[in-house]
Tab-separated table of C-alpha atoms in Angstrom:
chain	number	residue	atom	x	y	z
B	1	MET	CA	0.000	0.000	0.000
B	2	ASN	CA	1.376	3.416	-0.902
B	3	SER	CA	0.448	6.973	-0.053
B	4	LYS	CA	-1.703	7.359	-3.175
B	5	GLU	CA	-3.898	4.444	-2.148
B	6	ILE	CA	-4.561	5.860	1.306
B	7	THR	CA	-6.913	8.503	-0.070
B	8	LYS	CA	-9.358	5.747	-1.098
B	9	PHE	CA	-10.142	4.882	2.503
B	10	LYS	CA	-12.916	6.535	4.413
B	11	ILE	CA	-11.527	8.897	7.027
B	12	ARG	CA	-13.912	9.082	9.960
B	13	PRO	CA	-14.619	12.708	10.947
B	14	ILE	CA	-14.138	13.928	14.517
B	15	ARG	CA	-17.201	15.169	16.320
B	16	LEU	CA	-17.094	18.128	18.632
B	17	THR	CA	-19.629	16.607	21.028
B	18	LEU	CA	-19.086	13.710	23.411
B	19	SER	CA	-20.659	10.333	22.794
B	20	ILE	CA	-23.084	9.075	25.452
B	21	CYS	CA	-20.611	6.321	26.420
B	22	LEU	CA	-17.772	8.732	27.163
B	23	PHE	CA	-20.053	11.316	28.767
B	24	LEU	CA	-21.390	8.749	31.222
B	25	PHE	CA	-17.868	7.783	32.255
B	26	LEU	CA	-16.652	11.345	32.869
B	27	PRO	CA	-17.501	11.303	36.636
B	28	PHE	CA	-15.382	8.167	37.105
B	29	PHE	CA	-12.237	10.192	36.356
B	30	ALA	CA	-13.014	12.501	39.306
B	31	ILE	CA	-10.505	13.365	42.055
B	32	SER	CA	-9.808	10.517	44.490
B	33	GLN	CA	-8.150	10.486	47.901
B	34	ASN	CA	-5.582	8.105	46.430
B	35	ASN	CA	-4.457	10.648	43.826
B	36	TRP	CA	-1.053	12.169	44.438
B	37	ILE	CA	1.507	14.479	42.818
B	38	ILE	CA	5.256	14.535	43.447
B	39	ASP	CA	7.123	17.690	42.471
B	40	LEU	CA	10.737	17.178	41.382
B	41	PRO	CA	12.459	20.561	40.910
B	42	SER	CA	15.503	20.833	38.627
B	43	LEU	CA	14.755	17.503	36.939
B	44	GLY	CA	13.303	16.460	33.609
B	45	THR	CA	12.645	13.166	31.910
B	46	PHE	CA	12.420	11.363	28.576
B	47	SER	CA	11.881	8.071	30.429
B	48	SER	CA	8.532	6.301	30.701
B	49	PRO	CA	7.262	5.061	34.082
B	50	ARG	CA	7.229	1.343	34.843
B	51	THR	CA	5.932	-0.371	37.939
B	52	ALA	CA	6.886	-3.056	40.467
B	53	ASP	CA	6.121	-3.504	44.168
B	54	LEU	CA	9.461	-2.573	45.737
B	55	ASN	CA	8.430	-2.154	49.374
B	56	LYS	CA	6.098	-5.166	49.559
B	57	ASP	CA	3.037	-3.171	50.624
B	58	GLY	CA	0.808	-4.669	47.937
B	59	VAL	CA	0.835	-1.519	45.787
B	60	LYS	CA	3.042	-1.243	42.730
B	61	ASP	CA	5.678	1.491	42.878
B	62	ILE	CA	6.924	3.653	40.015
B	63	ILE	CA	10.442	3.461	38.596
B	64	MET	CA	11.779	5.792	35.925
B	65	GLY	CA	14.821	7.622	34.651
B	66	ALA	CA	15.420	11.373	34.888
B	67	GLY	CA	18.217	13.907	34.710
B	68	ARG	CA	19.348	17.410	33.949
B	69	LEU	CA	20.680	18.894	30.719
B	70	GLU	CA	22.777	16.632	28.537
B	71	PHE	CA	26.261	15.837	29.940
B	72	GLN	CA	25.276	17.087	33.401
B	73	ALA	CA	25.554	14.703	36.335
B	74	CYS	CA	22.486	14.188	38.490
B	75	ASP	CA	21.957	12.668	41.933
B	76	SER	CA	18.394	11.637	40.985
B	77	ALA	CA	18.900	10.060	37.557
B	78	VAL	CA	16.860	6.980	38.507
B	79	ILE	CA	13.997	7.385	40.952
B	80	ALA	CA	11.558	5.058	42.695
B	81	ILE	CA	8.263	6.518	43.908
B	82	ASP	CA	5.896	4.899	46.400
B	83	GLY	CA	2.770	4.012	44.451
B	84	LYS	CA	0.558	4.429	47.519
B	85	ASN	CA	1.473	7.976	48.571
B	86	GLY	CA	3.836	9.468	45.971
B	87	LYS	CA	6.833	9.733	48.295
B	88	LEU	CA	10.341	9.114	47.035
B	89	LEU	CA	11.583	5.643	48.011
B	90	TRP	CA	15.127	6.029	46.728
B	91	LYS	CA	17.233	7.728	44.062
B	92	VAL	CA	20.374	6.778	42.132
B	93	SER	CA	22.900	9.097	40.541
B	94	ALA	CA	24.339	9.085	37.017
B	95	LYS	CA	26.810	11.132	35.007
B	96	ASP	CA	24.248	11.936	32.297
B	97	GLN	CA	20.525	11.667	31.532
B	98	ILE	CA	18.850	8.308	32.067
B	99	PHE	CA	16.286	8.490	29.275
B	100	GLY	CA	15.595	4.754	29.001
B	101	SER	CA	12.840	2.770	30.667
B	102	ALA	CA	13.475	-0.013	33.148
B	103	VAL	CA	13.367	-3.764	32.806
B	104	PHE	CA	12.998	-5.924	35.929
B	105	LYS	CA	14.568	-9.141	37.163
B	106	ASP	CA	15.187	-10.292	40.740
B	107	VAL	CA	18.897	-11.120	40.664
B	108	THR	CA	19.442	-10.622	44.408
B	109	ASP	CA	16.960	-13.376	45.331
B	110	ASP	CA	15.120	-11.255	47.901
B	111	GLY	CA	11.682	-11.480	46.305
B	112	VAL	CA	11.831	-7.886	45.013
B	113	GLU	CA	12.389	-6.984	41.377
B	114	ASP	CA	15.762	-5.407	40.617
B	115	ILE	CA	16.100	-2.710	37.982
B	116	PHE	CA	18.166	-2.382	34.809
B	117	ILE	CA	18.057	0.902	32.951
B	118	GLY	CA	20.185	2.853	30.478
B	119	GLY	CA	20.814	6.309	29.120
B	120	ARG	CA	23.334	8.700	27.629
B	121	SER	CA	27.145	8.521	27.863
B	122	ALA	CA	27.148	4.699	28.090
B	123	GLU	CA	25.166	4.718	31.331
B	124	LEU	CA	23.724	1.255	32.021
B	125	THR	CA	23.076	0.360	35.639
B	126	GLY	CA	21.783	-2.527	37.723
B	127	ILE	CA	19.973	-1.409	40.882
B	128	ASN	CA	18.697	-3.304	43.931
B	129	GLY	CA	14.975	-2.655	43.837
B	130	ALA	CA	14.475	-3.024	47.577
B	131	ASN	CA	16.911	-0.329	48.688
B	132	GLY	CA	18.215	1.521	45.623
B	133	LYS	CA	21.808	0.351	46.054
B	134	VAL	CA	23.788	0.096	42.850
B	135	LEU	CA	24.539	-3.514	41.939
B	136	TRP	CA	26.815	-2.597	39.041
B	137	ARG	CA	27.621	0.141	36.570
B	138	PHE	CA	28.490	-1.020	33.070
B	139	LYS	CA	31.345	1.402	32.481
B	140	LYS	CA	33.023	0.514	35.760
B	141	VAL	CA	32.690	-3.239	35.266
B	142	ASN	CA	33.905	-3.081	31.659
B	143	LYS	CA	36.472	-0.307	31.938
B	144	LYS	CA	39.004	-2.331	29.925
B	145	SER	CA	36.680	-2.663	26.949
B	146	LYS	CA	37.991	-1.039	23.765
B	147	LEU	CA	34.540	-0.464	22.277
B	148	LYS	CA	33.572	3.147	21.641
B	149	LEU	CA	30.213	3.375	23.356
B	150	PHE	CA	27.413	5.932	23.339
B	151	ASN	CA	23.770	5.690	24.476
B	152	PHE	CA	22.214	2.562	25.940
B	153	TYR	CA	18.561	1.968	25.015
B	154	ASN	CA	15.914	-0.250	26.622
B	155	PRO	CA	17.208	-3.746	27.474
B	156	GLN	CA	15.325	-7.022	27.118
B	157	LEU	CA	15.682	-10.281	29.030
B	158	ILE	CA	17.177	-13.271	27.220
B	159	SER	CA	18.252	-16.781	28.197
B	160	ASP	CA	21.120	-17.288	30.655
B	161	GLN	CA	24.404	-16.745	28.827
B	162	ASP	CA	26.997	-16.919	31.623
B	163	GLY	CA	25.841	-20.006	33.511
B	164	ASP	CA	24.639	-18.330	36.706
B	165	GLY	CA	21.043	-19.510	36.302
B	166	LEU	CA	19.711	-15.985	35.680
B	167	GLN	CA	18.337	-14.442	32.519
B	168	ASP	CA	20.715	-11.927	31.005
B	169	LEU	CA	20.238	-8.683	29.071
B	170	LEU	CA	20.211	-7.848	25.377
B	171	VAL	CA	20.627	-4.131	24.757
B	172	SER	CA	21.541	-1.782	21.911
B	173	ASN	CA	24.160	0.966	22.073
B	174	GLY	CA	24.812	3.788	19.638
B	175	GLY	CA	24.344	7.423	18.677
B	176	ASP	CA	27.348	9.768	18.754
B	177	VAL	CA	25.966	13.165	19.726
B	178	PHE	CA	29.174	14.956	18.710
B	179	VAL	CA	28.818	14.107	15.005
B	180	GLU	CA	27.131	16.829	12.952
B	181	PRO	CA	23.521	15.948	11.992
B	182	HIS	CA	24.091	15.366	8.260
B	183	ASP	CA	27.547	13.827	8.535
B	184	PRO	CA	27.267	10.219	7.288
B	185	ASN	CA	30.562	9.225	8.922
B	186	ARG	CA	29.202	7.955	12.199
B	187	PRO	CA	30.446	5.231	14.540
B	188	PRO	CA	28.444	1.988	14.180
B	189	GLY	CA	25.923	0.818	16.724
B	190	TYR	CA	25.965	-2.490	18.558
B	191	LEU	CA	23.754	-5.196	19.939
B	192	MET	CA	25.248	-6.294	23.244
B	193	ILE	CA	24.697	-9.100	25.741
B	194	VAL	CA	25.297	-8.130	29.361
B	195	SER	CA	25.219	-10.254	32.513
B	196	SER	CA	22.253	-9.257	34.652
B	197	LYS	CA	24.100	-10.338	37.792
B	198	THR	CA	27.438	-8.613	37.275
B	199	GLY	CA	27.077	-6.139	34.382
B	200	LYS	CA	29.901	-7.871	32.491
B	201	LEU	CA	29.860	-7.545	28.722
B	202	LEU	CA	29.424	-11.071	27.356
B	203	SER	CA	29.133	-10.370	23.638
B	204	SER	CA	28.824	-7.526	21.150
B	205	ALA	CA	27.831	-7.440	17.484
B	206	THR	CA	28.155	-4.487	15.104
B	207	MET	CA	25.194	-3.360	12.989
B	208	PRO	CA	25.326	-5.317	9.709
B	209	ASP	CA	25.285	-2.135	7.609
B	210	GLY	CA	27.823	-0.347	9.798
B	211	LYS	CA	25.287	2.365	10.696
B	212	GLU	CA	24.417	3.887	14.047
B	213	THR	CA	21.451	2.675	16.108
B	214	TYR	CA	18.858	4.306	18.339
B	215	LEU	CA	16.283	1.497	18.352
B	216	SER	CA	15.575	-0.674	21.415
B	217	PRO	CA	15.589	-4.335	20.295
B	218	VAL	CA	12.571	-6.617	20.603
B	219	VAL	CA	13.143	-10.262	21.538
B	220	LEU	CA	10.821	-13.188	20.893
B	221	ASN	CA	12.311	-15.763	23.243
B	222	SER	CA	12.439	-19.480	22.533
B	223	LYS	CA	13.985	-22.441	24.355
B	224	GLU	CA	16.881	-22.359	21.905
B	225	ASP	CA	19.055	-19.346	21.096
B	226	SER	CA	19.013	-20.370	17.441
B	227	LYS	CA	15.223	-19.932	17.429
B	228	THR	CA	15.024	-16.811	19.603
B	229	GLU	CA	14.251	-13.932	17.250
B	230	VAL	CA	15.744	-10.462	17.664
B	231	LEU	CA	14.357	-7.372	15.904
B	232	PHE	CA	16.700	-4.405	15.639
B	233	GLY	CA	17.248	-1.356	13.487
B	234	SER	CA	19.840	1.141	12.298
B	235	GLY	CA	19.988	4.701	11.029
B	236	GLY	CA	18.707	7.912	12.532
B	237	GLU	CA	17.120	11.292	11.890
B	238	THR	CA	19.323	12.154	8.917
B	239	VAL	CA	21.125	8.886	8.141
B	240	GLY	CA	19.605	5.918	6.340
B	241	GLY	CA	19.471	2.430	7.803
B	242	GLY	CA	17.588	-0.817	7.930
B	243	LEU	CA	15.094	-2.837	9.937
B	244	TYR	CA	16.488	-6.316	10.612
B	245	ILE	CA	15.635	-9.678	12.130
B	246	THR	CA	18.175	-12.221	13.337
B	247	THR	CA	18.493	-14.949	15.938
B	248	LEU	CA	20.078	-14.679	19.358
B	249	ASP	CA	22.842	-17.162	18.580
B	250	ASN	CA	24.186	-14.718	15.985
B	251	VAL	CA	24.414	-11.991	18.619
B	252	VAL	CA	26.164	-14.436	20.934
B	253	LYS	CA	28.694	-15.142	18.151
B	254	GLY	CA	29.106	-11.402	17.548
B	255	ASP	CA	28.129	-11.610	13.885
B	256	LEU	CA	25.002	-10.003	12.399
B	257	SER	CA	26.032	-10.390	8.768
B	258	SER	CA	23.331	-13.010	8.151
B	259	ALA	CA	20.531	-10.812	9.536
B	260	ILE	CA	17.529	-10.456	7.223
B	261	CYS	CA	16.770	-6.882	6.142
B	262	LEU	CA	13.009	-6.392	6.281
B	263	ASP	CA	13.103	-2.790	5.049
B	264	SER	CA	15.628	-0.064	4.343
B	265	SER	CA	15.701	3.661	3.717
B	266	ALA	CA	18.422	5.742	2.093
B	267	ASN	CA	18.029	8.936	4.103
B	268	LYS	CA	16.186	8.048	7.315
B	269	GLY	CA	16.463	5.208	9.813
B	270	TYR	CA	14.363	3.255	12.299
B	271	ILE	CA	14.122	4.562	15.854
B	272	GLY	CA	10.799	3.680	17.544
B	273	PRO	CA	10.782	0.055	18.822
B	274	PRO	CA	8.772	-2.370	16.648
B	275	VAL	CA	6.163	-4.797	18.001
B	276	ARG	CA	5.161	-8.436	17.494
B	277	VAL	CA	1.481	-9.319	17.030
B	278	ASP	CA	-0.452	-11.875	14.984
B	279	ILE	CA	-2.525	-9.961	12.405
B	280	ASN	CA	-3.018	-12.686	9.779
B	281	ARG	CA	-4.290	-15.454	12.045
B	282	ASP	CA	-1.591	-18.038	11.289
B	283	GLY	CA	-0.528	-18.410	14.935
B	284	ILE	CA	2.829	-16.698	14.363
B	285	LEU	CA	3.533	-13.204	15.663
B	286	ASP	CA	3.952	-10.743	12.809
B	287	ILE	CA	6.083	-7.593	12.837
B	288	ILE	CA	4.821	-3.993	12.899
B	289	SER	CA	7.259	-1.108	12.743
B	290	ASN	CA	7.418	2.629	12.172
B	291	SER	CA	10.138	4.122	10.026
B	292	VAL	CA	11.452	7.621	10.583
B	293	ASN	CA	10.300	8.653	7.094
B	294	GLY	CA	6.614	8.491	8.029
B	295	ARG	CA	5.692	4.886	7.195
B	296	LEU	CA	3.899	2.182	9.154
B	297	LEU	CA	4.999	-1.288	8.012
B	298	ALA	CA	3.633	-4.805	8.584
B	299	PHE	CA	5.587	-7.993	7.850
B	300	ASP	CA	4.613	-11.656	8.007
B	301	GLY	CA	6.282	-13.244	11.021
B	302	LYS	CA	6.926	-16.508	9.170
B	303	THR	CA	7.890	-15.469	5.640
B	304	HIS	CA	9.085	-11.915	6.459
B	305	LYS	CA	7.197	-10.670	3.402
B	306	ARG	CA	5.421	-7.328	3.591
B	307	ILE	CA	1.702	-7.587	4.435
B	308	TRP	CA	0.844	-3.913	4.043
B	309	GLU	CA	2.352	-0.441	4.248
B	310	VAL	CA	0.810	2.917	5.167
B	311	GLU	CA	2.525	6.207	4.510
B	312	ILE	CA	1.599	9.503	6.169
B	313	PRO	CA	3.029	12.193	3.879
B	314	ASN	CA	5.100	15.014	5.355
B	315	THR	CA	5.624	13.284	8.702
B	316	GLU	CA	8.362	11.520	10.653
B	317	SER	CA	8.122	8.936	13.408
B	318	TYR	CA	10.231	8.643	16.560
B	319	SER	CA	7.710	6.852	18.770
B	320	SER	CA	6.604	3.250	19.123
B	321	ILE	CA	3.273	1.588	18.337
B	322	ASN	CA	0.005	1.175	20.241
B	323	LEU	CA	-1.931	-2.087	19.826
B	324	GLY	CA	-5.534	-2.813	20.777
B	325	TYR	CA	-8.948	-3.969	19.577
B	326	PHE	CA	-10.143	-0.676	18.097
B	327	ASN	CA	-12.896	-2.012	15.840
B	328	GLN	CA	-15.424	-4.838	15.966
B	329	ASP	CA	-13.325	-7.672	14.549
B	330	ASP	CA	-11.093	-9.903	16.657
B	331	ILE	CA	-7.758	-8.940	15.075
B	332	PRO	CA	-5.597	-6.370	16.900
B	333	ASP	CA	-5.370	-2.914	15.337
B	334	ILE	CA	-2.691	-0.221	15.365
B	335	PHE	CA	-2.706	3.387	16.548
B	336	VAL	CA	0.289	5.652	15.964
B	337	SER	CA	1.191	9.304	16.409
B	338	PHE	CA	3.684	10.860	13.980
B	339	GLY	CA	5.349	14.265	13.952
B	340	ARG	CA	4.542	16.680	11.143
B	341	GLY	CA	7.543	18.166	9.365
B	342	VAL	CA	11.211	17.209	9.086
B	343	TRP	CA	13.585	16.882	12.037
B	344	PRO	CA	14.437	19.116	13.817
B	345	ASN	CA	11.416	21.174	12.729
B	346	LEU	CA	8.539	18.989	13.907
B	347	THR	CA	5.606	21.164	14.839
B	348	TRP	CA	2.328	19.259	15.150
B	349	SER	CA	1.211	15.647	15.541
B	350	ASP	CA	-0.790	13.443	13.167
B	351	GLN	CA	-2.547	10.284	14.405
B	352	ILE	CA	-4.040	7.325	12.566
B	353	MET	CA	-5.768	4.110	13.578
B	354	VAL	CA	-5.143	1.285	11.130
B	355	ASP	CA	-7.119	-1.957	10.774
B	356	GLY	CA	-4.602	-4.668	11.609
B	357	SER	CA	-5.902	-7.182	9.083
B	358	THR	CA	-6.153	-4.874	6.055
B	359	GLY	CA	-3.907	-1.865	6.643
B	360	ASN	CA	-6.866	0.440	5.983
B	361	ILE	CA	-6.939	3.739	7.858
B	362	GLU	CA	-10.127	3.894	9.954
B	363	PHE	CA	-9.429	7.034	11.979
B	364	ARG	CA	-7.292	10.070	11.349
B	365	ASP	CA	-6.769	13.371	13.145
B	366	SER	CA	-4.154	15.973	14.015
B	367	LEU	CA	-4.040	16.347	17.779
B	368	GLY	CA	-1.617	18.447	19.723
B	369	PHE	CA	1.796	20.029	19.505
B	370	TYR	CA	4.581	17.559	18.650
B	371	GLN	CA	5.624	14.933	21.177
B	372	ASN	CA	6.917	11.380	20.744
B	373	THR	CA	5.147	9.551	23.534
B	374	THR	CA	3.273	6.392	22.533
B	375	PRO	CA	-0.531	6.202	22.999
B	376	LEU	CA	-2.023	3.401	25.129
B	377	ALA	CA	-5.064	1.110	24.866
B	378	VAL	CA	-7.776	0.221	27.392
B	379	ASP	CA	-11.495	-0.535	27.236
B	380	VAL	CA	-12.880	2.417	29.207
B	381	THR	CA	-16.549	1.930	28.306
B	382	GLY	CA	-16.762	-1.861	28.737
B	383	ASP	CA	-18.134	-2.491	25.247
B	384	GLY	CA	-15.308	-4.807	24.213
B	385	ILE	CA	-13.671	-2.195	21.974
B	386	ASP	CA	-10.543	-0.479	23.256
B	387	GLU	CA	-10.202	3.260	23.596
B	388	VAL	CA	-6.919	5.152	23.292
B	389	ILE	CA	-5.467	7.168	26.157
B	390	MET	CA	-2.773	9.577	25.056
B	391	SER	CA	-0.776	12.563	26.229
B	392	LEU	CA	-1.550	15.814	24.426
B	393	ASN	CA	0.544	18.995	24.262
B	394	PHE	CA	-0.853	22.336	23.202
B	395	GLN	CA	0.224	25.952	23.253
B	396	GLU	CA	-1.375	29.299	23.851
B	397	VAL	CA	-0.072	32.555	22.364
B	398	ASN	CA	-0.824	35.844	24.111
B	399	LYS	CA	-1.206	39.292	22.585
B	400	PHE	CA	2.570	39.803	22.853
B	401	HIS	CA	3.107	36.646	20.753
B	402	GLN	CA	4.561	34.793	23.705
B	403	LYS	CA	4.030	31.021	23.712
B	404	PHE	CA	2.881	29.083	26.775
B	405	PHE	CA	2.823	25.285	26.821
B	406	TYR	CA	0.272	22.994	28.498
B	407	ASN	CA	-0.546	19.318	28.498
B	408	SER	CA	-3.419	16.994	29.288
B	409	LEU	CA	-4.599	13.404	28.841
B	410	ILE	CA	-7.404	12.518	26.444
B	411	VAL	CA	-9.467	9.429	25.635
B	412	ILE	CA	-10.440	8.602	22.037
B	413	GLU	CA	-13.485	6.411	21.433
B	414	PHE	CA	-13.533	4.884	17.963
B	415	ARG	CA	-17.206	3.938	17.642
B	416	SER	CA	-18.108	7.631	17.473
B	417	GLY	CA	-14.737	9.251	16.827
B	418	ASP	CA	-15.274	11.356	19.960
B	419	MET	CA	-12.656	12.540	22.433
B	420	LEU	CA	-12.777	13.297	26.138
B	421	GLN	CA	-10.204	15.322	28.076
B	422	ILE	CA	-9.723	13.504	31.397
B	423	THR	CA	-7.338	15.917	33.137
B	424	GLU	CA	-7.332	19.647	33.601
B	425	ASN	CA	-5.011	21.777	31.486
B	426	ILE	CA	-1.646	21.320	33.198
B	427	GLU	CA	1.204	23.820	32.995
B	428	GLY	CA	4.193	22.447	31.119
B	429	SER	CA	4.576	19.848	28.373
B	430	ASN	CA	5.347	16.167	27.979
B	431	LEU	CA	7.798	15.488	25.190
B	432	SER	CA	8.743	11.823	25.560
B	433	SER	CA	7.323	10.139	28.682
B	434	THR	CA	4.610	7.615	27.787
B	435	PRO	CA	2.076	7.268	30.648
B	436	TRP	CA	1.413	3.990	32.474
B	437	ILE	CA	-2.120	2.615	32.877
B	438	GLY	CA	-3.137	-0.411	34.921
B	439	ASP	CA	-4.139	-1.409	38.442
B	440	LEU	CA	-1.568	-0.235	40.985
B	441	ASP	CA	-3.350	-1.509	44.092
B	442	ASP	CA	-5.213	-4.527	42.683
B	443	ASN	CA	-8.640	-3.074	43.474
B	444	GLY	CA	-10.026	-3.724	40.003
B	445	PHE	CA	-10.068	-0.079	38.925
B	446	LEU	CA	-7.905	1.861	36.498
B	447	ASP	CA	-4.889	3.859	37.707
B	448	ILE	CA	-2.943	6.278	35.490
B	449	ILE	CA	0.641	7.430	36.075
B	450	TYR	CA	1.848	10.313	33.959
B	451	CYS	CA	4.678	12.844	33.925
B	452	HIS	CA	5.199	16.322	32.567
B	453	SER	CA	7.552	19.265	32.836
B	454	THR	CA	6.600	22.333	34.847
B	455	ASN	CA	8.123	24.859	32.448
B	456	LEU	CA	5.481	26.979	30.729
B	457	ARG	CA	7.822	28.513	28.177
B	458	GLU	CA	10.007	25.671	26.848
B	459	THR	CA	9.226	22.156	25.652
B	460	TYR	CA	12.802	20.827	25.787
B	461	ASN	CA	13.857	21.464	29.356
B	462	PHE	CA	15.027	19.797	32.543
B	463	SER	CA	14.130	22.559	34.975
B	464	GLY	CA	11.380	20.745	36.870
B	465	MET	CA	8.882	17.912	36.493
B	466	LYS	CA	5.899	16.333	38.203
B	467	VAL	CA	4.734	12.737	38.408
B	468	ARG	CA	1.025	12.186	39.025
B	469	ARG	CA	-1.171	9.286	40.028
B	470	MET	CA	-4.778	9.399	38.844
B	471	ASP	CA	-6.867	6.836	40.743
B	472	THR	CA	-10.084	6.428	38.753
B	473	GLN	CA	-13.328	4.580	39.340
B	474	ILE	CA	-13.206	3.054	35.853
B	475	PRO	CA	-13.538	-0.734	36.171
B	476	ILE	CA	-10.924	-2.815	34.391
B	477	PHE	CA	-13.111	-4.971	32.168
B	478	LYS	CA	-10.369	-7.056	30.565
B	479	LYS	CA	-6.651	-7.526	30.853
B	480	ILE	CA	-4.748	-4.428	29.737
B	481	LYS	CA	-2.168	-5.486	27.173
B	482	TRP	CA	-0.862	-2.122	26.017
B	483	GLY	CA	-0.760	0.012	29.144
B	484	ALA	CA	2.855	1.195	28.955
B	485	TYR	CA	5.688	1.997	26.572
B	486	GLN	CA	6.365	-1.237	24.621
B	487	GLY	CA	3.264	-2.826	26.161
B	488	SER	CA	2.234	-3.851	29.650
B	489	ASN	CA	4.984	-6.496	29.782
B	490	TYR	CA	7.535	-3.940	28.509
B	491	ASP	CA	8.702	-6.311	25.763
B	492	GLY	CA	6.880	-5.160	22.604
B	493	ILE	CA	4.918	-8.416	22.324
B	494	PHE	CA	1.116	-8.613	22.067
B	495	ILE	CA	-0.411	-11.994	22.831
B	496	ASP	CA	-3.798	-12.100	21.141
B	497	THR	CA	-6.204	-13.299	23.829
B	498	LYS	CA	-9.139	-11.370	25.308
B	499	GLU	CA	-8.894	-12.426	28.936
B	500	ILE	CA	-11.632	-11.175	31.240
B	501	VAL	CA	-10.358	-10.095	34.649
B	502	GLY	CA	-12.035	-11.383	37.764
B	503	LYS	CA	-13.300	-8.523	39.865
B	504	ASN	CA	-15.302	-6.745	37.188
B	505	SER	CA	-16.183	-9.657	34.935
B	506	SER	CA	-19.497	-11.445	34.731
B	507	GLU	CA	-18.045	-14.745	35.911
């Protein structure tokens, strides 16, 4: 499918009035005594919140990266926040921004998830989840390594590679900030295997095309490394690259030359993490990916042949993909938000919802000032069709032509095409922190965690941020599969089952 074919599809118009379904649910987003806000002056974040119960009180806590301006050290570069009351549990320092999002694995055998998270200047750290003590820092453990390293992106768990009985980490590294934007002579990126217990580098493999990388890999684990599939990508904002699939044993051997190139682009790369989901009903998870040059791509998980392609002209994509049941069939659909323009001049955001089985656009709008958070999916109305919850930035201009930035959260309901703003207008913007939605306290009702800056005048800033919990009275009607960046399991994999949860089901 190309951009010319897109115009054949019916674009559903947006109504200015609320549907009855959304209107009836508005009171359930009202203020609760369990809501909280934590104010973090002199910090900012590109990290997305993730949750685990660190203090064993039965309520999930929030873990995320933070920092100050690039290359500035920070004593609160990784923070853990008590999910019950919003108080800081612990903080960990770093020499640069921790923009990645955490992955969890209990390597200390204390019954509490430990944290692994990365960021700029080769910062990759293992942290004891119970007390915030640093277990290891990659640069310190591997100080004799001769590799020229840059940013670490989001790690994934893989099979035990060093014989200690614990799953280890697969992570990408790349992106030399000191190279001029249009200079093609850039250091290559790597896929790396790191011991979760010690932080020791176990293996590294250079991108097969020798290009840089900014994309967090996606792993489809199997019992055998030779059957464990790894999705990765190369290229960037101004440099071409490819989207690839290989097997874990090739990463272990340090050789990606046999990787299959699913797609390539001469002038733009692949940055937002892809996802795995079965959209052709053959029982094998297919591949959905954004490309920086404004395309949404679907590939058969078995044959690797293209299923469909959608192009949004005059846009670029730096975010990941939202999956849910957005129409009345039983095949997962796709919702994405792209930036309008060409980097670094991205001004507004364009959104589409695409039928997973056909690639047809079923919803399209242009909502909010540019940001690269990823929308989320949840059935708010209980009708079996998922709604989208997304962060929205907007600006106001006064009579002196001064700009002021605000943000909010909205819900999109696809039956009617209506939208509902579920927060007040909040001072500041949210550039890159995808919210988290789920059930923090296991009471059967929806909780929302979201972050934003507190600076009214600048979108790119690290001068202050807030993290908020919104405790709603919206029942959770079915298991939430895409309630966080890279999905509710943080791995980019959507398992296509419509489980009904216990407390609010009709069982």
